[in-house]
Tab-separated table of C-alpha atoms in Angstrom:
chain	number	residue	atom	x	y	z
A	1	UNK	CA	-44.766	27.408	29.125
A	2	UNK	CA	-45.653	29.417	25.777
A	3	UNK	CA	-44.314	32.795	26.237
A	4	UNK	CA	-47.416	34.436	24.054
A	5	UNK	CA	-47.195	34.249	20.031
A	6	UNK	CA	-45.393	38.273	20.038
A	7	UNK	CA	-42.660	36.664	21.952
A	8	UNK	CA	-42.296	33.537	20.094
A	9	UNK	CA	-41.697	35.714	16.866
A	10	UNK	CA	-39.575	38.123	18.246
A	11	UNK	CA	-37.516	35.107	18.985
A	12	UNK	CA	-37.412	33.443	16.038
A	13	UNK	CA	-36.183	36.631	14.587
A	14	UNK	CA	-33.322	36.768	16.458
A	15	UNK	CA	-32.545	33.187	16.196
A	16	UNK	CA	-32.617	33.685	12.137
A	17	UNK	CA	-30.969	37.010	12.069
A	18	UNK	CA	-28.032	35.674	14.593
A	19	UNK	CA	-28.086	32.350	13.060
A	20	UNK	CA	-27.769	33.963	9.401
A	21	UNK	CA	-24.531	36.250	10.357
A	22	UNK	CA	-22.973	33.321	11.668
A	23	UNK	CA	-22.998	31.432	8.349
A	24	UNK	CA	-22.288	34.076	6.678
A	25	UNK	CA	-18.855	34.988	8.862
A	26	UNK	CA	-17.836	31.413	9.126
A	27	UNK	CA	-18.096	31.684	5.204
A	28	UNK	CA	-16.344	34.674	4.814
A	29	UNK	CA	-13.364	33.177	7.317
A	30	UNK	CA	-13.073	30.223	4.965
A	31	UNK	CA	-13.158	32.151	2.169
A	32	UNK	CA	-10.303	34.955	3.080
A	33	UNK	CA	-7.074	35.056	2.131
A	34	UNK	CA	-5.736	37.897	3.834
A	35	UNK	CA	-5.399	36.468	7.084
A	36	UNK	CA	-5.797	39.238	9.831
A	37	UNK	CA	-9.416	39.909	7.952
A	38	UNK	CA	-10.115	36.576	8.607
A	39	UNK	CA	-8.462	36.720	12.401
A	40	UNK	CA	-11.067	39.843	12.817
A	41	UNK	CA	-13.516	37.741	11.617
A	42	UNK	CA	-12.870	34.995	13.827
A	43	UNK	CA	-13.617	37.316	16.512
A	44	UNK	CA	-16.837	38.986	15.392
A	45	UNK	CA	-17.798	34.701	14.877
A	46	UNK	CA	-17.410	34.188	18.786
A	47	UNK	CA	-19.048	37.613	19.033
A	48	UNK	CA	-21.962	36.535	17.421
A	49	UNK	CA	-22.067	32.850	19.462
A	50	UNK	CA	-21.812	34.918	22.514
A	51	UNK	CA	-24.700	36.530	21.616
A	52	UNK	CA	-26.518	33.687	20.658
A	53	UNK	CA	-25.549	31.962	23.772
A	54	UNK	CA	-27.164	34.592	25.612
A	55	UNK	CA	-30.710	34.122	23.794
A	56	UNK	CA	-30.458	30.370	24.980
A	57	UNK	CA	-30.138	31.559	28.405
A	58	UNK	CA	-26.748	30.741	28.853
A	59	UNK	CA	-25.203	34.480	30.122
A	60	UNK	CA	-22.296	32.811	32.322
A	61	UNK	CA	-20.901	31.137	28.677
A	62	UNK	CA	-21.743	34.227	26.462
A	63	UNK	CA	-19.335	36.070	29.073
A	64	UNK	CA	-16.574	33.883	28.908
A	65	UNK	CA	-16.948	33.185	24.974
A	66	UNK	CA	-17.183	36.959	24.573
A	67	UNK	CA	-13.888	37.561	26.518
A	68	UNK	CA	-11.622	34.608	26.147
A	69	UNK	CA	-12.778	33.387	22.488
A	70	UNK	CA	-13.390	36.874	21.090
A	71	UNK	CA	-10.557	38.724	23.192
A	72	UNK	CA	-7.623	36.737	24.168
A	73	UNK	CA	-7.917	34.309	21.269
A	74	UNK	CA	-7.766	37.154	18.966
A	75	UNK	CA	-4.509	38.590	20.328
A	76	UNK	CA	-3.025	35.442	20.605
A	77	UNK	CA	-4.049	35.143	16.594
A	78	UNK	CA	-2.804	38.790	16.241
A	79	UNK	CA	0.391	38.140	17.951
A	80	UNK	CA	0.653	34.818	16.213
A	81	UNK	CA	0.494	36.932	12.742
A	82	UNK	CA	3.000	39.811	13.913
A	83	UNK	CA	5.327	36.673	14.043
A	84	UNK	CA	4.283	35.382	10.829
A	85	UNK	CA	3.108	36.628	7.718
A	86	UNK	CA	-0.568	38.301	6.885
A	87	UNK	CA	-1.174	36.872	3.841
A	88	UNK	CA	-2.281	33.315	2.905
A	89	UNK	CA	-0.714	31.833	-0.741
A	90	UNK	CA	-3.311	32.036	-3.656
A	91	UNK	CA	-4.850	28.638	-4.123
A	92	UNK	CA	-8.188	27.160	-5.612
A	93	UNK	CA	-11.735	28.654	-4.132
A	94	UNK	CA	-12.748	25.177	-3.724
A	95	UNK	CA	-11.016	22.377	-2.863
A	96	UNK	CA	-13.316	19.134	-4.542
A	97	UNK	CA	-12.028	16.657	-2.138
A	98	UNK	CA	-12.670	18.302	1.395
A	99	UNK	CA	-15.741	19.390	-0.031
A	100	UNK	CA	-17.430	16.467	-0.417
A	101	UNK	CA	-15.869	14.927	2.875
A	102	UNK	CA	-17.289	17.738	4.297
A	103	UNK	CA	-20.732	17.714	2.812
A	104	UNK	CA	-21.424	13.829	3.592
A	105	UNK	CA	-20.036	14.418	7.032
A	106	UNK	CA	-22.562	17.020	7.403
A	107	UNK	CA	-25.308	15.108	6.154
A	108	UNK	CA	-24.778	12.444	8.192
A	109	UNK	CA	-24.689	14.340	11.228
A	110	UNK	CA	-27.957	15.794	10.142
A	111	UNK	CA	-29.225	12.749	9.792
A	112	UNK	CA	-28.448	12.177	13.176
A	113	UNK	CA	-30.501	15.372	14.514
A	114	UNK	CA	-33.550	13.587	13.493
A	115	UNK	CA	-33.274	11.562	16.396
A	116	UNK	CA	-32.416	14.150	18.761
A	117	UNK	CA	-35.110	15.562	21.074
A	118	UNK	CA	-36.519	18.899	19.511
A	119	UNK	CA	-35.171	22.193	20.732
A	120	UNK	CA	-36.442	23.562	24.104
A	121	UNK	CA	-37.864	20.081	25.140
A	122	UNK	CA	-38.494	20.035	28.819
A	123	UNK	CA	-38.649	16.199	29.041
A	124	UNK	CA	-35.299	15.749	27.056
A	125	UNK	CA	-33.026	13.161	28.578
A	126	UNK	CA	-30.380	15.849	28.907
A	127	UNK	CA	-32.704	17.591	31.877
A	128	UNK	CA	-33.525	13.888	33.429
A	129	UNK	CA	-30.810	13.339	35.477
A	130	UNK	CA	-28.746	15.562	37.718
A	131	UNK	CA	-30.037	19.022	36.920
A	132	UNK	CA	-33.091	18.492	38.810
A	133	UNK	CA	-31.204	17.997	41.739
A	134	UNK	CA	-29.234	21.403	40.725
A	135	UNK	CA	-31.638	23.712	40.541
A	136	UNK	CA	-33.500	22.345	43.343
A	137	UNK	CA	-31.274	22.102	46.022
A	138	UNK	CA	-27.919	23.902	45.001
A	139	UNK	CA	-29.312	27.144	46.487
A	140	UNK	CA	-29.384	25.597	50.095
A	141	UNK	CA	-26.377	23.264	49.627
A	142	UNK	CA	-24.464	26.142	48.479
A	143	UNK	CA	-25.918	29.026	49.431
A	144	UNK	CA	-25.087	31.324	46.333
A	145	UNK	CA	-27.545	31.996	43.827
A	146	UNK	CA	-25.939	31.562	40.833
A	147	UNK	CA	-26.541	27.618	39.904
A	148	UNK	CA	-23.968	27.928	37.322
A	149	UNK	CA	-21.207	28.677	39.765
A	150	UNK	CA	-22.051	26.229	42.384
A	151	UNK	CA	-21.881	23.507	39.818
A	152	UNK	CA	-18.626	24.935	38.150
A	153	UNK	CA	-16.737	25.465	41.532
A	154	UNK	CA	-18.196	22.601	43.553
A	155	UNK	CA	-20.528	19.630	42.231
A	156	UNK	CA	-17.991	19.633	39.395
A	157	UNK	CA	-14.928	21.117	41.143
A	158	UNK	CA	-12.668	18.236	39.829
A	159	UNK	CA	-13.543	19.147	36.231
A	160	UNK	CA	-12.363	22.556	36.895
A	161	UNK	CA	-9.249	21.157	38.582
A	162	UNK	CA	-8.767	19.531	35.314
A	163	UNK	CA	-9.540	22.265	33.190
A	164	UNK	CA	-6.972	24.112	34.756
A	165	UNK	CA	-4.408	21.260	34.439
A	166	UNK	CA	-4.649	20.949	30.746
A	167	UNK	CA	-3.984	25.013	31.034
A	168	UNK	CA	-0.782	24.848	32.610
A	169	UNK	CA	0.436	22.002	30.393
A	170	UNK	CA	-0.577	24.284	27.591
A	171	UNK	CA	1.053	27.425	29.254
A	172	UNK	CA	4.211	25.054	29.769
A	173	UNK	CA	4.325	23.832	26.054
A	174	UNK	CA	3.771	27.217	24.851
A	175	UNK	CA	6.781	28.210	27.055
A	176	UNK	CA	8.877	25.492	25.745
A	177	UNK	CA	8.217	25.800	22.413
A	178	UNK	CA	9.154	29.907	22.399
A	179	UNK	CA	10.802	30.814	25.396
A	180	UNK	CA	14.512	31.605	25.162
A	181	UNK	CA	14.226	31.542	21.347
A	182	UNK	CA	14.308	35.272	21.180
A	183	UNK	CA	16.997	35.181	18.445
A	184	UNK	CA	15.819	37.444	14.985
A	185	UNK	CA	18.687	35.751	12.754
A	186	UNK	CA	18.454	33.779	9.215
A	187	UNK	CA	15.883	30.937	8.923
A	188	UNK	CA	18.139	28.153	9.127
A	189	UNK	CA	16.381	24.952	8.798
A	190	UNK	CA	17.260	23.286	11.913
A	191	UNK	CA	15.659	19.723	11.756
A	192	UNK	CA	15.777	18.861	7.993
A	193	UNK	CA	14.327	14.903	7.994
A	194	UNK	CA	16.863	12.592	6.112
B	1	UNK	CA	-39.172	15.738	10.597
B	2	UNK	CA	-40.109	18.492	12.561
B	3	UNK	CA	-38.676	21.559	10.912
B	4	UNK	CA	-38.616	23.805	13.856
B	5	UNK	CA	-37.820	21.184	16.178
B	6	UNK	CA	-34.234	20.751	14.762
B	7	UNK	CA	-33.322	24.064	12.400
B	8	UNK	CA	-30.964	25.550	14.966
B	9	UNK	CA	-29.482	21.577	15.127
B	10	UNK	CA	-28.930	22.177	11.608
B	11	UNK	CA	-27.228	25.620	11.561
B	12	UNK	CA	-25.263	24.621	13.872
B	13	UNK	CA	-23.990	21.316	11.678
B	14	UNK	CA	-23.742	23.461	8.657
B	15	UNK	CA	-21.428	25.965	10.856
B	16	UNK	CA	-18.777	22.633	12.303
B	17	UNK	CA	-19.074	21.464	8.351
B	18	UNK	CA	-17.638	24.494	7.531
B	19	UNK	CA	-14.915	24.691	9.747
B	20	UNK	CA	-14.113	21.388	8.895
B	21	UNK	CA	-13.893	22.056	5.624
B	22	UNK	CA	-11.945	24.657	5.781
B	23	UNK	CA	-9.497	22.599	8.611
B	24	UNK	CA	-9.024	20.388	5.296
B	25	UNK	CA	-8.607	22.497	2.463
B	26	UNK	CA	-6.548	25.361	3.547
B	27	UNK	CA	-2.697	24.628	3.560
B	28	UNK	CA	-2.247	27.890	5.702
B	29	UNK	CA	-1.642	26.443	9.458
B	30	UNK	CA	-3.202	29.632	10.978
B	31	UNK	CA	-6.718	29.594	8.742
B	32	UNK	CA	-6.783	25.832	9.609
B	33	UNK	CA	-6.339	27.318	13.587
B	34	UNK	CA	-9.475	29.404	12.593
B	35	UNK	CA	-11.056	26.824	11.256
B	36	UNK	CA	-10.846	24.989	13.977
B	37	UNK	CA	-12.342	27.780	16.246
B	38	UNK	CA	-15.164	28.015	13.989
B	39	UNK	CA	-15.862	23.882	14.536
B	40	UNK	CA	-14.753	24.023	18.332
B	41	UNK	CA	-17.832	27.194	18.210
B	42	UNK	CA	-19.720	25.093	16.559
B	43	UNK	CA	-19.538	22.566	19.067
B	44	UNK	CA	-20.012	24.664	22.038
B	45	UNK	CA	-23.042	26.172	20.302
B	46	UNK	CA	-24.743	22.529	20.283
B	47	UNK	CA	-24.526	21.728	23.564
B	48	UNK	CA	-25.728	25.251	25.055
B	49	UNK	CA	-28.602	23.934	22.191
B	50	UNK	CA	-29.348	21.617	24.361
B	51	UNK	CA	-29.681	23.030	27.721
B	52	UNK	CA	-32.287	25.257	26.746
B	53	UNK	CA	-36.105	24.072	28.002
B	54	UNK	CA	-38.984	26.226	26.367
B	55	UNK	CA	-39.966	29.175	28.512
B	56	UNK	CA	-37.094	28.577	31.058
B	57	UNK	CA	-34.658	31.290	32.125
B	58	UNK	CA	-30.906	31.849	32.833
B	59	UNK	CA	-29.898	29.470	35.417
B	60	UNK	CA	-29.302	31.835	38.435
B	61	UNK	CA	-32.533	32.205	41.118
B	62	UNK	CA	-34.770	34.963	40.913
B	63	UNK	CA	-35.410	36.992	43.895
B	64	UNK	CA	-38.940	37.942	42.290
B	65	UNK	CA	-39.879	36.028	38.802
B	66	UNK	CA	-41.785	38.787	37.758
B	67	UNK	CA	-37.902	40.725	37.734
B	68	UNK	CA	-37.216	37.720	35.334
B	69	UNK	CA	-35.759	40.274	32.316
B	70	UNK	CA	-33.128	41.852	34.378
B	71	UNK	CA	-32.839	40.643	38.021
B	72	UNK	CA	-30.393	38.758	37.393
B	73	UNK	CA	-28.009	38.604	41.191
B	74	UNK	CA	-29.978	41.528	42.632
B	75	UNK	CA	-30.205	40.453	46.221
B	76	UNK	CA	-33.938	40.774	47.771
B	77	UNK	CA	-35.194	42.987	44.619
B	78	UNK	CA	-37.997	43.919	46.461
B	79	UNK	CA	-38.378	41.589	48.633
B	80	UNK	CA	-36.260	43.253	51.500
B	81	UNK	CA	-38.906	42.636	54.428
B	82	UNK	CA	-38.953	38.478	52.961
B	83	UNK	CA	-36.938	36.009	54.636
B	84	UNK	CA	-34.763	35.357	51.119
B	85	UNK	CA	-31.422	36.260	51.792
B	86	UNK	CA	-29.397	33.775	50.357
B	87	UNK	CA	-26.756	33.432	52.895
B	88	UNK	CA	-27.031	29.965	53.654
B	89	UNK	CA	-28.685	30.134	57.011
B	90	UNK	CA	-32.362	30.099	55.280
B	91	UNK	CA	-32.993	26.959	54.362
B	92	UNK	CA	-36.454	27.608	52.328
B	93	UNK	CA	-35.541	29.885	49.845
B	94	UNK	CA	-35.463	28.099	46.863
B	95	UNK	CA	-39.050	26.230	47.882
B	96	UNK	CA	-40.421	29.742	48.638
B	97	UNK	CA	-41.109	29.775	45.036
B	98	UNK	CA	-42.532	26.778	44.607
B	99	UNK	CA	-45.916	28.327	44.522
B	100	UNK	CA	-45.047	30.062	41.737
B	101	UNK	CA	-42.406	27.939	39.686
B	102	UNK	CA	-39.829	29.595	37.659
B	103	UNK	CA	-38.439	26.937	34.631
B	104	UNK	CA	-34.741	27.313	34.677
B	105	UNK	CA	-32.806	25.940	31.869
B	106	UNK	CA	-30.222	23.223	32.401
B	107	UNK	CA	-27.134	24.267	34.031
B	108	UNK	CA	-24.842	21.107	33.434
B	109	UNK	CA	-23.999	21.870	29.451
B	110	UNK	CA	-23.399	25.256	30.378
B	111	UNK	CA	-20.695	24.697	33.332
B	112	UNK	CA	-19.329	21.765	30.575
B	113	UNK	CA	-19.257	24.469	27.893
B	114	UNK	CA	-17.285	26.787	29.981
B	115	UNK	CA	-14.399	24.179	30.815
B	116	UNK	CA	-14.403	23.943	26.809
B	117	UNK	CA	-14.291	26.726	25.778
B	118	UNK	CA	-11.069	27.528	28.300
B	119	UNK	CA	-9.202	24.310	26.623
B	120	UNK	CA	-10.319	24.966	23.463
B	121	UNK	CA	-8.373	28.721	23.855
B	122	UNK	CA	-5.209	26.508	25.735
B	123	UNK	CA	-5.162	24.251	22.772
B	124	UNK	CA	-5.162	27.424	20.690
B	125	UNK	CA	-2.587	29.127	21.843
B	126	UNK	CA	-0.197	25.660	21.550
B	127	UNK	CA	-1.387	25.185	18.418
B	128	UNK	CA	-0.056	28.844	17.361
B	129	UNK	CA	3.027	28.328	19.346
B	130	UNK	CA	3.747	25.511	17.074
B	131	UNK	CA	3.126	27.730	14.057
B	132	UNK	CA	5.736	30.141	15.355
B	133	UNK	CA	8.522	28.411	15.545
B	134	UNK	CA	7.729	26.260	12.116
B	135	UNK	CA	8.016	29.913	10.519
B	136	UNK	CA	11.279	30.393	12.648
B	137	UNK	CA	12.806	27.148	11.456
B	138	UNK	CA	11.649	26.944	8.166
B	139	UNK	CA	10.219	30.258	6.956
B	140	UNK	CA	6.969	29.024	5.630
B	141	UNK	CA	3.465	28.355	7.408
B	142	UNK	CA	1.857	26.810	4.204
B	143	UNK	CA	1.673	22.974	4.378
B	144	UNK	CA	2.191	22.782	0.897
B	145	UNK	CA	5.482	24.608	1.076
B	146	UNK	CA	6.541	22.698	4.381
B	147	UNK	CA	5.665	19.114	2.670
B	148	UNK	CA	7.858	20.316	-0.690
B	149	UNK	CA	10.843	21.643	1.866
B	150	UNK	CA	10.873	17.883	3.482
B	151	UNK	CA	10.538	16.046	-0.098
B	152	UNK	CA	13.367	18.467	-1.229
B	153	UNK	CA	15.689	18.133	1.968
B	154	UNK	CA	15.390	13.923	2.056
């Protein structure tokens, strides 16, 4: 099980070096008002979770986080700012309130990681039940060798079948809320509340 | 309290805290989109956390664990004259390794993190569809602006 102690640093160097850009970019998204610097970094965040994913030996999610969360959410947020405006209003640094919602939030969730099994433990609950029976048998049940994609496409093909539901009710409301409203004219306020 | 037991736990909660925060005190709809990419990251980030066993490897089979750094879907990396052609007609190929056991990390929060991340870029792009067309009707995307405009219309 121990990969040898040169590994085991060489790891844990990653992990902090990854770990530490990712604070710092969720940070620095927080913390900038021009919005398409913080789009751009909203991008180089999946970026970096794609490339942490792929250290926890999860290629198959570093793929799709690299091209749908750092690519097509990115021109979506691009496009979304070509329609907008760039720049966010001036306001406080720090907001008191949120803060401390946020910081006892946080503290109770890592309370909760006390209780959780440590990282990398084989005898966790979470590889207990069906994943056994995964990466045992998929490769003759299937008879692909990617476990991933027989449990995406067919142990958990209604998932999927979901998945894809909620996108065409997205695609839908996206298309109801902005197709055939191609008009540039004055802002009128159309639905002023009484 | 087993420091390097839970430290990437607790990156990970200080990385949703901070797109929470930022979901709260921005009045810019957009940053409060990012910000809720950052948490929905977050998120993801946790459970792939949790699929990971100590020693184990990406979840796809290895034709020969000693390829175990790149052979990734190479068919029969060596192995060309060994029965392990994955076509479904050889039903021993995953026990052929028993002998020598290859630790695989857990699949299941992957395949779950992959339908997420897909919704979480669906619920995106609604949520920036909305924004649109509040700047179309009203001109504004700040909340602060949009709650004034209401006070000031009623």
């Amino acid at each position: 099980m121990d990969p040898g102690r040169g590994g085991c640093v060489i790891d844990a160097l990653i992990d902090v070096f990854l770990l530490g850009l990712l604070v710092i970019v969720a940070v620095a998204v927080g913390q900038s008002r021009n919005l398409l610097v913080a789009v751009m970094l909203t991008g180089i965040y999946s970026l970096l979770s794609a490339s942490w994913m792929l250290v926890l030996d999860a290629p198959d999610v570093a793929y799709t986080e690299a091209a749908v969360g750092a690519g097509v959410s990115t021109v979506l947020m691009l496009g979304t700012l070509a329609l907008t405006t760039r720049e966010e209003k001036p306001g406080p640094a720090l907001e008191p309130v949120p803060l401390v919602v946020a910081l006892i939030t946080g503290l109770v969730l890592l309370y909760g990681t006390l209780d959780m099994p440590a990282f990398g433990d084989p005898a966790s609950p979470v590889h207990q039940h069906v994943a056994p029976h995964y990466l045992q048998r998929s490769g003759e049940e299937m008879g692909i060798q990617n476990i991933i994609t027989s449990v995406l496409a067919s142990y958990r093909g209604y998932d999927t079948l979901g998945e894809t539901s909620v996108v065409l009710t997205a695609a839908v409301g996206v298309f109801a809320l902005l197709g055939g409203r191609r008009r540039r004219g004055a802002p009128v306020p159309e639905a002023e509340a009484p | 309290m087993d420091v390097v037991a839970h430290w990437n736990h607790w990156v990970v909660v200080v990385l949703m805290m901070t797109g929470f925060y930022v979901i709260m005190a921005r009045s810019n709809l957009v940053k409060k989109i990012l910000g809720l990419n950052v948490l929905q990251a977050a998120v993801i980030l946790m459970y792939v956390t949790m699929g990971k066993v100590e020693g184990g490897t990406a979840a796809i089979y290895l034709e020969d664990p000693h390829a175990a750094h790149h052979g990734e879907a190479e068919h029969g990396d060596g192995h060309e004259d060994d029965e392990h052609h994955d076509d479904g007609g050889h039903h021993d190929a995953p026990q052929a390794h028993a002998t020598r056991p290859v630790t695989y990390s857990n699949p299941v929060p992957h395949v779950l993190m992959l339908t997420a991340i897909v919704v979480g870029v669906a619920t995106t792009a609604l949520g920036l569809a909305l924004v649109v067309r509040i700047h179309e009707a009203f001109g504004t995307i700040e909340e602060d602006d949009l709650l004034d405009l209401e006070e000031g219309g009623g």
